[in-house]
PDB file of C-alpha atoms in Angstrom:
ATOM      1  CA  UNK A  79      46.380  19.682  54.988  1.00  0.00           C
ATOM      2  CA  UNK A  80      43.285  17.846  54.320  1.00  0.00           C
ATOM      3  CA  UNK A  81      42.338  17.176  50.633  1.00  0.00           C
ATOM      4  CA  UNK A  82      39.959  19.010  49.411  1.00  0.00           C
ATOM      5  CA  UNK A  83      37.687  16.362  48.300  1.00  0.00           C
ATOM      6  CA  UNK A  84      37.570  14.764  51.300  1.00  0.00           C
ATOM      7  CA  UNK A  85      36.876  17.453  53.171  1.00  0.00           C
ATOM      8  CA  UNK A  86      33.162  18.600  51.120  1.00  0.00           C
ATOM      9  CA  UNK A  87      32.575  14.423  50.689  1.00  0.00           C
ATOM     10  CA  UNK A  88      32.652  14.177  54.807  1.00  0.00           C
ATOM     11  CA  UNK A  89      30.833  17.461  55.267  1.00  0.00           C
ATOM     12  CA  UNK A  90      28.356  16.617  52.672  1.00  0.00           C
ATOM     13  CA  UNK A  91      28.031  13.086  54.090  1.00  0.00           C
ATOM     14  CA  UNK A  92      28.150  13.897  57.847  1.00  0.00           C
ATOM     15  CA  UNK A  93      25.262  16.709  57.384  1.00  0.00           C
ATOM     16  CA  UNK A  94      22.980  13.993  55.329  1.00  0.00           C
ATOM     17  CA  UNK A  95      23.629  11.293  57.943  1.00  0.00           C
ATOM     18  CA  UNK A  96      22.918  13.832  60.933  1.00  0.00           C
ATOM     19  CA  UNK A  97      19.557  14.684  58.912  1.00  0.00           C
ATOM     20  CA  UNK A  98      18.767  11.003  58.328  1.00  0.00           C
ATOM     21  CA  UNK A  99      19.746  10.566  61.831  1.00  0.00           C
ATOM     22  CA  UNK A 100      17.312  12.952  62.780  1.00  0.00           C
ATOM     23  CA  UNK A 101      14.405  12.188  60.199  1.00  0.00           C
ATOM     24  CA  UNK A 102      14.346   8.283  61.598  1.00  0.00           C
ATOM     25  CA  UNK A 103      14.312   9.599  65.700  1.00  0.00           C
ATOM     26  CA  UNK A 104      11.205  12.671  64.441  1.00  0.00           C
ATOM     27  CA  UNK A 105       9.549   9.651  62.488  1.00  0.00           C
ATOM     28  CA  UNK A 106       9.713   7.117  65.413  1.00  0.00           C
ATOM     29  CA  UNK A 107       9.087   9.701  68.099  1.00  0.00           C
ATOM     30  CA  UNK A 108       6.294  10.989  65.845  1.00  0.00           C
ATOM     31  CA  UNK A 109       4.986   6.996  65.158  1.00  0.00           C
ATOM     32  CA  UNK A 110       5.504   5.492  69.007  1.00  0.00           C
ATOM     33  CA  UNK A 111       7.742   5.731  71.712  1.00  0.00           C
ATOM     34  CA  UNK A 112       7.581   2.261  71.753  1.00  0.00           C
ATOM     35  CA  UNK A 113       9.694   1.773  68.804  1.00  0.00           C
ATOM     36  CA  UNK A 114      12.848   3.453  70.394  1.00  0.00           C
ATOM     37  CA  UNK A 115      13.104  -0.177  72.235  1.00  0.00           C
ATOM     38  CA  UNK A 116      12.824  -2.542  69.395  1.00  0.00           C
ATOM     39  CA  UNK A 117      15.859  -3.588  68.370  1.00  0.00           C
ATOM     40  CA  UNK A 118      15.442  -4.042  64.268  1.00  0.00           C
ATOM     41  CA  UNK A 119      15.190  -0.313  64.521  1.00  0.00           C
ATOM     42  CA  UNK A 120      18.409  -0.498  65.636  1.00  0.00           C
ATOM     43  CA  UNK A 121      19.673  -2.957  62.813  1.00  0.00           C
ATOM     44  CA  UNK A 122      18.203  -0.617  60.532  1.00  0.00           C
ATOM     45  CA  UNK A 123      19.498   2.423  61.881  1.00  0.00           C
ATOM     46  CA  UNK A 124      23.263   0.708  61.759  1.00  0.00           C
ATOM     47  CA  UNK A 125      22.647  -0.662  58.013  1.00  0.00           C
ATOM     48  CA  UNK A 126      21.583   2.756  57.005  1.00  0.00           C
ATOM     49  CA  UNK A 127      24.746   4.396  58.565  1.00  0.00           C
ATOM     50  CA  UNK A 128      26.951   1.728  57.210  1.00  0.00           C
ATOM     51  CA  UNK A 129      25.501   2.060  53.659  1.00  0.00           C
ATOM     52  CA  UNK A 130      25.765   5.717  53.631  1.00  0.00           C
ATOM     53  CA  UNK A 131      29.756   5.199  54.435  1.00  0.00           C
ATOM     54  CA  UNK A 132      30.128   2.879  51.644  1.00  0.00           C
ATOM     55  CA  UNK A 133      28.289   4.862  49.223  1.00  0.00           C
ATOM     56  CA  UNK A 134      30.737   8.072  50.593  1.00  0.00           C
ATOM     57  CA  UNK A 135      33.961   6.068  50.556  1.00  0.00           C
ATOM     58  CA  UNK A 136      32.990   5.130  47.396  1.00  0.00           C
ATOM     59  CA  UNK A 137      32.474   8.353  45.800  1.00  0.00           C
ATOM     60  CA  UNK A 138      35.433   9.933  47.496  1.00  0.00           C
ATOM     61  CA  UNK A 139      37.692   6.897  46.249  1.00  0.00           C
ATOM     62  CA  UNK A 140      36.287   7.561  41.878  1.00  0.00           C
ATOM     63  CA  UNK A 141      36.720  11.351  42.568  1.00  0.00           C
ATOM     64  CA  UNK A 142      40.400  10.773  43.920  1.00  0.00           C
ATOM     65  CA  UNK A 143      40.323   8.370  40.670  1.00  0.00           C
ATOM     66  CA  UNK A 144      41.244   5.263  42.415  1.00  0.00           C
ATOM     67  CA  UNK A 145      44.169   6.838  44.632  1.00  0.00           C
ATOM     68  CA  UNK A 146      42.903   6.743  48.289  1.00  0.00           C
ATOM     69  CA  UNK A 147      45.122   5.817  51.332  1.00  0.00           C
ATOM     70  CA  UNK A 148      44.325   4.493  54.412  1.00  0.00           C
ATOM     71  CA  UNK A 149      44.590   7.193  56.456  1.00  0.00           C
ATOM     72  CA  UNK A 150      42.487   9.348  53.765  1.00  0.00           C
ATOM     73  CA  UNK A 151      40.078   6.706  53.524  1.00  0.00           C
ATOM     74  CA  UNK A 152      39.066   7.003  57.466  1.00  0.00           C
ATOM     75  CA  UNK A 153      39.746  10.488  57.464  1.00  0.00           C
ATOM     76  CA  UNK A 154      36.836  10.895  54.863  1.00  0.00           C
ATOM     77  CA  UNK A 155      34.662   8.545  56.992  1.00  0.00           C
ATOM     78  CA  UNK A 156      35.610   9.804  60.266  1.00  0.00           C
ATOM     79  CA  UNK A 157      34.907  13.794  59.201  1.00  0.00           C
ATOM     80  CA  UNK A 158      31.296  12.419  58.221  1.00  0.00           C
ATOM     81  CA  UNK A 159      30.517  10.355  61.158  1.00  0.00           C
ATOM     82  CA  UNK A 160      31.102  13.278  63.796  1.00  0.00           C
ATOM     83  CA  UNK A 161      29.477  15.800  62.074  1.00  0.00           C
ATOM     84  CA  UNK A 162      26.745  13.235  61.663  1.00  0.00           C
ATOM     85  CA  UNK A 163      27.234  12.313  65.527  1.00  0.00           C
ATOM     86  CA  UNK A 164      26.645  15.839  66.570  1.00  0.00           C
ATOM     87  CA  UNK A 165      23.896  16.862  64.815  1.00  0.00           C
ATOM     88  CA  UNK A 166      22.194  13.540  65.867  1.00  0.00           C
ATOM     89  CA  UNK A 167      22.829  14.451  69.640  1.00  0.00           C
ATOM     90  CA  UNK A 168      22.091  18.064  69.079  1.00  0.00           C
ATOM     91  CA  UNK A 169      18.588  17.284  67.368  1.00  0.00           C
ATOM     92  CA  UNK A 170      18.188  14.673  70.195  1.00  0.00           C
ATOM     93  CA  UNK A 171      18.995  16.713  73.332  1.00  0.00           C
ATOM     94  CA  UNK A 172      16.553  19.815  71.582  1.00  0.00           C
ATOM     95  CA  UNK A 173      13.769  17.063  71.384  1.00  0.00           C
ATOM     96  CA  UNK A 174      13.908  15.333  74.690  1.00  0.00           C
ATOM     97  CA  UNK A 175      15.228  18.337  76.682  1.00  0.00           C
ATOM     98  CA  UNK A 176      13.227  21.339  75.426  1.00  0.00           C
ATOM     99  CA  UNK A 177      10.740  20.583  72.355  1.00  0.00           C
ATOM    100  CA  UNK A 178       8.804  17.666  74.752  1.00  0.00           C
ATOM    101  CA  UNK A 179      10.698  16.690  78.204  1.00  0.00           C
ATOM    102  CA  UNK A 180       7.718  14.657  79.341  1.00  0.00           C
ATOM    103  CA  UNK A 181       8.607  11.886  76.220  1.00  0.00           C
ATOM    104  CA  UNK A 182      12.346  11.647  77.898  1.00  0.00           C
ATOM    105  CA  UNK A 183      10.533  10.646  81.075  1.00  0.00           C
ATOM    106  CA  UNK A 184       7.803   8.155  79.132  1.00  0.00           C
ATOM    107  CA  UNK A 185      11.065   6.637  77.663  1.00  0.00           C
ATOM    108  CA  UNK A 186      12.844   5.919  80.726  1.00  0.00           C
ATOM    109  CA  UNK A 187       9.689   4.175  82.061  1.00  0.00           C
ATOM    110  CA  UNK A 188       9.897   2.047  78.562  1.00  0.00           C
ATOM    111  CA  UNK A 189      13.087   1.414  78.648  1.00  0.00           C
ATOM    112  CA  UNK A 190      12.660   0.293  82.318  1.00  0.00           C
ATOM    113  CA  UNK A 191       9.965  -2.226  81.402  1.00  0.00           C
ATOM    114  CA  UNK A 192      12.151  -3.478  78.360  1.00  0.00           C
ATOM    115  CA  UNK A 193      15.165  -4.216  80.469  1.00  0.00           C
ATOM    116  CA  UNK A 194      13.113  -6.279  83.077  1.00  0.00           C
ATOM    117  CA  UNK A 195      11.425  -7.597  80.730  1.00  0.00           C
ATOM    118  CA  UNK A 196      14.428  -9.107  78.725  1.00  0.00           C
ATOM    119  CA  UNK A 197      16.258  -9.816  82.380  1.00  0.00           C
ATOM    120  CA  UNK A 198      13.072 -12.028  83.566  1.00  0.00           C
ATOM    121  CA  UNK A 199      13.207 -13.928  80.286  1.00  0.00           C
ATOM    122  CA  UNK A 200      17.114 -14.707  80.923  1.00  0.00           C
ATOM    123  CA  UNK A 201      15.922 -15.723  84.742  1.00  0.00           C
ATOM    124  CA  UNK A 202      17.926 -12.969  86.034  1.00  0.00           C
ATOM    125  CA  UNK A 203      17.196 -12.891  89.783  1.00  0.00           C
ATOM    126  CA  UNK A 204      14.953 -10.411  91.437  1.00  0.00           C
ATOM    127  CA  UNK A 205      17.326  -9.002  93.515  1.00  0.00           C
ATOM    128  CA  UNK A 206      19.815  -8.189  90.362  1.00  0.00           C
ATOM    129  CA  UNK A 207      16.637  -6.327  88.385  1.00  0.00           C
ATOM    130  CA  UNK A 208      15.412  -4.286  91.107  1.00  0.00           C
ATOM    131  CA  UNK A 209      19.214  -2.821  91.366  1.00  0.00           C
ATOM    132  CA  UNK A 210      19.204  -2.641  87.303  1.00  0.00           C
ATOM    133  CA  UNK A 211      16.014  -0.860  87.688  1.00  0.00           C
ATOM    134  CA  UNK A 212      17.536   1.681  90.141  1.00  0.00           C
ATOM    135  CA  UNK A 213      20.353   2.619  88.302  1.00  0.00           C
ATOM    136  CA  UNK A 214      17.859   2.979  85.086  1.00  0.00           C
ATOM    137  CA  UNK A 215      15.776   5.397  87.123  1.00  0.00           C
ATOM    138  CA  UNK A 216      18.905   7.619  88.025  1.00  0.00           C
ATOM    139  CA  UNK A 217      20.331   8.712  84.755  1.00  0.00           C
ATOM    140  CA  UNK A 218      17.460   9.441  82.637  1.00  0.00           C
ATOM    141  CA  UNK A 219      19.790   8.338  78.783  1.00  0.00           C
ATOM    142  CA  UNK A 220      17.345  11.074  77.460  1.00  0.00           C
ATOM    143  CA  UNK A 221      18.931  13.909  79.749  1.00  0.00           C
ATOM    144  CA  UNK A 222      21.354  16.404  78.263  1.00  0.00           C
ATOM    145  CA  UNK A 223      24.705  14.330  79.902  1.00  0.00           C
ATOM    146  CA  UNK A 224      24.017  10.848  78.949  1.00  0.00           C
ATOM    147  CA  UNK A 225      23.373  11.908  75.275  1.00  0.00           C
ATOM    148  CA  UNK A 226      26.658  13.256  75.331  1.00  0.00           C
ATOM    149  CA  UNK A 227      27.970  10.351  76.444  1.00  0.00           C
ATOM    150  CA  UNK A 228      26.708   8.368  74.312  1.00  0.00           C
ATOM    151  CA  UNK A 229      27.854  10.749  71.484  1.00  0.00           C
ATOM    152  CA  UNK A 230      31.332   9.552  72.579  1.00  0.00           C
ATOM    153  CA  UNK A 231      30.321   6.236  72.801  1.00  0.00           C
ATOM    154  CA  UNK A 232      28.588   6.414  69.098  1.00  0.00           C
ATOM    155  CA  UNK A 233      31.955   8.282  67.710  1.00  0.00           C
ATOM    156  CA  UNK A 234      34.306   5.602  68.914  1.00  0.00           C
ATOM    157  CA  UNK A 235      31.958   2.744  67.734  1.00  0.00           C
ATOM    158  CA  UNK A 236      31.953   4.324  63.998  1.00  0.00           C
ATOM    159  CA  UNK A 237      35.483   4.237  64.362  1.00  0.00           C
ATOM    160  CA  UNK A 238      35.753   0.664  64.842  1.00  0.00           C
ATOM    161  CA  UNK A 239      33.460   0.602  61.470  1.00  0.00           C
ATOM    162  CA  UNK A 240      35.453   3.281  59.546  1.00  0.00           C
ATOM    163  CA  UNK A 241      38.454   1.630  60.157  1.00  0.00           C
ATOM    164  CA  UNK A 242      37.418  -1.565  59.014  1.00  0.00           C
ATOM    165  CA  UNK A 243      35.767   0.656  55.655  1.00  0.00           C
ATOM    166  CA  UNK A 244      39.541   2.021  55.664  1.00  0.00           C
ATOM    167  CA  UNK A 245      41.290  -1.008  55.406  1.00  0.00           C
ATOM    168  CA  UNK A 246      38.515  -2.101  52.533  1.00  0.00           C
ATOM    169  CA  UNK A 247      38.492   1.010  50.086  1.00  0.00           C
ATOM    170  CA  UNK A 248      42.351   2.009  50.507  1.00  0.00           C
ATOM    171  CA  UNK A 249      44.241   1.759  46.972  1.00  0.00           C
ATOM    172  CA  UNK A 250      46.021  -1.262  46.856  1.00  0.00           C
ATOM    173  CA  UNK A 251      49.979  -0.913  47.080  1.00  0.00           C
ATOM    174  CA  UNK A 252      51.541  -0.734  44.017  1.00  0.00           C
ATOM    175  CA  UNK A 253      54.551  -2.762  45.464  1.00  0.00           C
ATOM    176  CA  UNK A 254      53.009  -5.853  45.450  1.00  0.00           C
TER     177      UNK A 254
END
């Protein structure tokens, strides 16, 4: 049986980091499609995540007053990533898939110029972009699927992240 502090921290936390999730794709989409490429955006997008975990782990830790395991630790963390996760995808496959399909295709083309353009400055040989380019064109990572999978991919990356949060904000053993 989950605790049930940990249970309304990681609901509270997932549904605020699947509406900041959600705010920062609106804002960019609504700002330029050019930003989805830029990596600080990115950076940003992680440090927000990653200080939103803290601040949760922390606040689940004083309301347990001090006494938070491992396992409860990434429980808390993990419970607030996925709902996070899926409300992120879910606002992401309504925007690129119904509210305005024609900005999934204007981001493939982006992300199309990005990739050659980053491959040319590493000398990458012609014949290796024009095959990078044709897988690009075939899954659009807009469409309905490869959101999904990178929903997957996003959930077992925050993982790797909660775990290390885990091992950071679990009570220290009292046998030591």
């Amino acid at each position: 049986m989950i605790n049930e502090i940990i249970k309304k921290n990681g609901i509270t936390f997932g549904v605020a980091i699947g509406i900041v999730s959600a705010l920062i794709t609106a804002t960019i989409y609504a700002i330029d499609l050019n930003l989805f490429t830029s990596w600080w955006i990115g950076v940003l997008s992680i440090l927000t995540y990653l200080i939103l975990g803290i601040v949760l782990l922390s606040k689940t830790k004083r309301e347990l007053n001090g006494v938070f395991s491992f396992k409860d630790a990434f429980t808390t963390y993990f419970i607030a990533i996925l709902i996070g996760i899926l409300i992120s995808t879910l606002f992401n496959i309504l925007l690129f898939n119904f509210i305005d399909p024609s900005a999934k295709d204007t981001l493939s083309e982006l992300m199309i110029k990005y990739t050659v353009n980053m491959m040319q400055k590493f000398g990458t040989p012609a014949s290796a972009i024009n095959e990078a380019i044709s897988k690009l064109k075939e899954n659009s990572p807009y469409s309905t699927l490869e959101l999904l999978k990178g929903s997957v991919f996003s959930i077992v990356f925050s993982s790797i992240f909660g775990l290390i949060l885990a091992a950071f904000f679990k009570s220290k053993s009292t046998q030591e």
